[in-house]
Short mmCIF file of C-alpha atoms in Angstrom, two decimals:
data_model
loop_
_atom_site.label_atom_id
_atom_site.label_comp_id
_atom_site.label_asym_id
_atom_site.label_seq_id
_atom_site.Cartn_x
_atom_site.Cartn_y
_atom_site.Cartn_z
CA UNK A 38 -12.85 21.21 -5.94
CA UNK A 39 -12.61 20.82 -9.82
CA UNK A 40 -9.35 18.90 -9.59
CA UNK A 41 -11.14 16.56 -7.00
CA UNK A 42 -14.04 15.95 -9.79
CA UNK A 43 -11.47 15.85 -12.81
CA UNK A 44 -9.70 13.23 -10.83
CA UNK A 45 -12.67 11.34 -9.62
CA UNK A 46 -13.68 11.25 -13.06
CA UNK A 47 -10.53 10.18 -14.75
CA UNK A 48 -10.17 7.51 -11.98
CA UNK A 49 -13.63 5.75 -12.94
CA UNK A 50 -11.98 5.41 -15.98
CA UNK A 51 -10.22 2.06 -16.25
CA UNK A 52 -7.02 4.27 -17.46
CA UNK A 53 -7.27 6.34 -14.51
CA UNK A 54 -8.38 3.87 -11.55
CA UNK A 55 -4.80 1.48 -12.81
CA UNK A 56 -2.57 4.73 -13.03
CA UNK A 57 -4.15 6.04 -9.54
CA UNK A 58 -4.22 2.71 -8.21
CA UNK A 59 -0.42 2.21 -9.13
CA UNK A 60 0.53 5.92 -7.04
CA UNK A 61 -1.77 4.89 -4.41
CA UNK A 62 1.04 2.26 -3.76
CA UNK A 63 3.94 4.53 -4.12
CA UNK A 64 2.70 7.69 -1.24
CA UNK A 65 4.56 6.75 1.68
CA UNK A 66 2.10 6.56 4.88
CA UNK A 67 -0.94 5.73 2.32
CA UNK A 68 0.70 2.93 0.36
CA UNK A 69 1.27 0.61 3.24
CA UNK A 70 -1.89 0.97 4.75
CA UNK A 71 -3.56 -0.13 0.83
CA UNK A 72 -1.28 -3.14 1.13
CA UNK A 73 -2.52 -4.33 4.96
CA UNK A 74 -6.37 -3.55 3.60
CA UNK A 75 -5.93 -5.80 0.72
CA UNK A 76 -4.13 -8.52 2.04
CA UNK A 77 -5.60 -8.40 5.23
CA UNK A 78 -9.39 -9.04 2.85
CA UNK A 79 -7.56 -11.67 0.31
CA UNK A 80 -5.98 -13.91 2.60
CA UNK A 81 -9.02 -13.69 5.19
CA UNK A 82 -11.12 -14.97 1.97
CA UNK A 83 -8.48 -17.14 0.74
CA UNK A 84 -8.03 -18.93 4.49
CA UNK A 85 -12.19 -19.36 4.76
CA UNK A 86 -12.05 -20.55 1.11
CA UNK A 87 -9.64 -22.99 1.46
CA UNK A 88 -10.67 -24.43 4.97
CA UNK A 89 -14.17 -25.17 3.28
CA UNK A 90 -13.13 -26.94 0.46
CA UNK A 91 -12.96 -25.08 -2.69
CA UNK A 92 -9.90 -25.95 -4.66
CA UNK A 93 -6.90 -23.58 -4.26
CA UNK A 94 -7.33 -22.33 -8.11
CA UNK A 95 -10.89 -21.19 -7.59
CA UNK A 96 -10.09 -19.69 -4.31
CA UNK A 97 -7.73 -17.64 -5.63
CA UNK A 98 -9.60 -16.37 -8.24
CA UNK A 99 -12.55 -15.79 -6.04
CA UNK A 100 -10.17 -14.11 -3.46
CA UNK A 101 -8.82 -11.42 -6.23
CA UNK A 102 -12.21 -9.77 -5.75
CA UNK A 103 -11.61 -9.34 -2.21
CA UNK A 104 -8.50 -6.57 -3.65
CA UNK A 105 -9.30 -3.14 -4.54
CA UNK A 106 -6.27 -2.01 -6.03
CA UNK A 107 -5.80 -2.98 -9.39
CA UNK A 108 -2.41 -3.46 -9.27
CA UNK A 109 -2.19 -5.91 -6.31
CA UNK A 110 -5.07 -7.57 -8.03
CA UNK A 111 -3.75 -8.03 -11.16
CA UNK A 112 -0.74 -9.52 -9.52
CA UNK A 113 -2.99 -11.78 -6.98
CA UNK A 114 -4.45 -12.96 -10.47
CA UNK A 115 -0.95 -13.67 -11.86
CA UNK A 116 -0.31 -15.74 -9.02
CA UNK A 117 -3.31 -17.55 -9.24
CA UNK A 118 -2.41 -18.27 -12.98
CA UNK A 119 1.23 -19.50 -11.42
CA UNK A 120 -1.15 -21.85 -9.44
CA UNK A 121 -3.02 -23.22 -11.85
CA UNK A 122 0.52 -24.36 -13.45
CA UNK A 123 1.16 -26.58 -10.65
CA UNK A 124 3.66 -23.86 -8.98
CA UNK A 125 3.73 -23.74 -4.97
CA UNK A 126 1.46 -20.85 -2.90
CA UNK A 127 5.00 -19.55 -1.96
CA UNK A 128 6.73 -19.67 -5.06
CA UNK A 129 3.60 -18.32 -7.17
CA UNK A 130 3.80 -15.60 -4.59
CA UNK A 131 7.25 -14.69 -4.86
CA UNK A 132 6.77 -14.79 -8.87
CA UNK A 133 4.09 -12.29 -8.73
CA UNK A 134 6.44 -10.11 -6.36
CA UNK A 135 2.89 -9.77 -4.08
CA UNK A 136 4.02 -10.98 -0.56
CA UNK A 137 7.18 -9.80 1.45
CA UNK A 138 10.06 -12.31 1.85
CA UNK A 139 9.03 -12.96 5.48
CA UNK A 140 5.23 -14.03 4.30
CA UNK A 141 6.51 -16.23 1.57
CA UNK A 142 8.36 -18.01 4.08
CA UNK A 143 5.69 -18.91 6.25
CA UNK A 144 3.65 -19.60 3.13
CA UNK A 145 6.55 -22.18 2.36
CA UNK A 146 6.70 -23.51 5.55
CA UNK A 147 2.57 -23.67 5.90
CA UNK A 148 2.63 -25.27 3.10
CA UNK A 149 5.28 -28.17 3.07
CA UNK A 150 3.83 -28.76 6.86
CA UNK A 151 -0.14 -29.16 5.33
CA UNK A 152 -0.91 -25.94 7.69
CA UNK A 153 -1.19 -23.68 4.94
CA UNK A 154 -4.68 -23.01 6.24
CA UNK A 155 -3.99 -21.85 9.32
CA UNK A 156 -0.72 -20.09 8.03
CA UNK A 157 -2.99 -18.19 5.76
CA UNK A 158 -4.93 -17.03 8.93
CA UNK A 159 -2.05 -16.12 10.63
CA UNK A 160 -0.86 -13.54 8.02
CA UNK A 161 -4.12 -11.86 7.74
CA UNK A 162 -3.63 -11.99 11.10
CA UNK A 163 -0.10 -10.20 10.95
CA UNK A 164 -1.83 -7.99 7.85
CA UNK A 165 -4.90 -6.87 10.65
CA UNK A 166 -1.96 -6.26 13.28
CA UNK A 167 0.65 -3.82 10.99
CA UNK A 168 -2.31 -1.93 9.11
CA UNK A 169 -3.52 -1.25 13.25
CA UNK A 170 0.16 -0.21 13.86
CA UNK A 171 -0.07 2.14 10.55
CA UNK A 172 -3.42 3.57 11.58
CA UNK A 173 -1.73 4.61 14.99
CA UNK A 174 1.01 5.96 13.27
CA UNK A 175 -1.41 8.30 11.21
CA UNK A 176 -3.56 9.38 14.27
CA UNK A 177 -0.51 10.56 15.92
CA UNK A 178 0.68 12.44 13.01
CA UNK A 179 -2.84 13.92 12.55
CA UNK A 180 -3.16 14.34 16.39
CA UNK A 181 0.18 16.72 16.34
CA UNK A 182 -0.49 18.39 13.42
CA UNK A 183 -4.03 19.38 15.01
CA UNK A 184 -2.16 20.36 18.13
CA UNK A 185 0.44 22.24 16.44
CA UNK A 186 -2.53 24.10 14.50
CA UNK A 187 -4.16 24.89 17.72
CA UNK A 188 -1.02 26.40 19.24
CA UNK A 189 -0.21 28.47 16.00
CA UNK A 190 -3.70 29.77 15.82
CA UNK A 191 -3.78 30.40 19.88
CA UNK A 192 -0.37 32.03 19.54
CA UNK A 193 -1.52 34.36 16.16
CA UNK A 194 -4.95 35.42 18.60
CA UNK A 195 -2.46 36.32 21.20
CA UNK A 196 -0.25 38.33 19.05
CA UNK A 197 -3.46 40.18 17.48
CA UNK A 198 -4.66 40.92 20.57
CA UNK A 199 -1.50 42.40 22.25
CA UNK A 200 -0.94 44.34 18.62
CA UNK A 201 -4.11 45.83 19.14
CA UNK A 202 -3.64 47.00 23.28
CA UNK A 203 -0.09 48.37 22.31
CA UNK A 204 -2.06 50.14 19.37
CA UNK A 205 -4.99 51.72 21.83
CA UNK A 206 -2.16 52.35 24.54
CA UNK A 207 0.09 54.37 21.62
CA UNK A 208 -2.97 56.20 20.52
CA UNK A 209 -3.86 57.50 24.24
CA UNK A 210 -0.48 58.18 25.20
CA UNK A 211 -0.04 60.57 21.67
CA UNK A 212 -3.29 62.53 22.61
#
């Protein structure tokens, strides 16, 4: 309990919420499932932003507030910057190392077609879809780990109580 407080504490520092932000990234079924939230949020608010007229530059920097992590939104915020330039969604993206190779296409394609509205939808779309697939994945791991508990536990009341019969069956058959 006092390492939970110590770390809660250290993370409302701005220290502590980058460094915990950053290792957030890196645990394995925890990491991806950060990624889907955020980009699912940005590129829902980037899509609505976009289709109702605010300038892509703007949009992007009102869509950075849509990502928790400080590390995603620090590079969201670099690619907005890449923006501003007069660099491409896709290529800003790619700079900021943000969006996987397969998004950056479609952002390339999206946006040399003038769909990059409704490509935007479709990955948050994609986003919604894999962090679904990664919250599935966790409820089965947590579902068989509860299981597995249940058996152990079942199997340890089992034992006790035949250790205890062979016990009273020993003690009556010495008398």
């Amino acid at each position: 309990a006092i390492g939970v407080v110590a770390l809660l504490r250290w993370r409302s520092q701005p220290e502590g919420r980058t460094k915990t932000d950053t290792w957030a990234l890196k645990i394995p079924m925890f990491g991806p499932i950060v990624r889907h939230i955020d980009f699912t949020s940005s590129l829902s608010a980037l899509h609505l932003l976009l289709e109702n007229g605010i300038n892509s530059v703007e949009a992007m920097r009102l869509s950075a507030y849509a990502v928790a992590n400080t590390q995603l939104r620090a590079r969201f915020l670099f690619a907005r910057t890449q923006i501003q330039d007069g660099t491409s969604f896709d290529r800003a993206f790619q700079k900021s190392d943000l969006l996987d190779q397969q998004d950056i296409d479609l952002l390339a394609i999206g946006e040399s077609t003038g769909s990059l509205i409704n490509t935007l939808e479709k990955l948050a779309s994609q986003h919604r879809q894999a962090l679904s697939k990664c919250f599935k994945q966790l409820t089965l791991i947590a579902s068989t780990l509860a299981l597995g508990l249940a058996v152990s536990l079942v199997a340890l009341l089992i034992f006790s109580i035949v250790m205890s019969l062979q016990q009273v069956s020993e003690s009556i058959l010495s008398r």
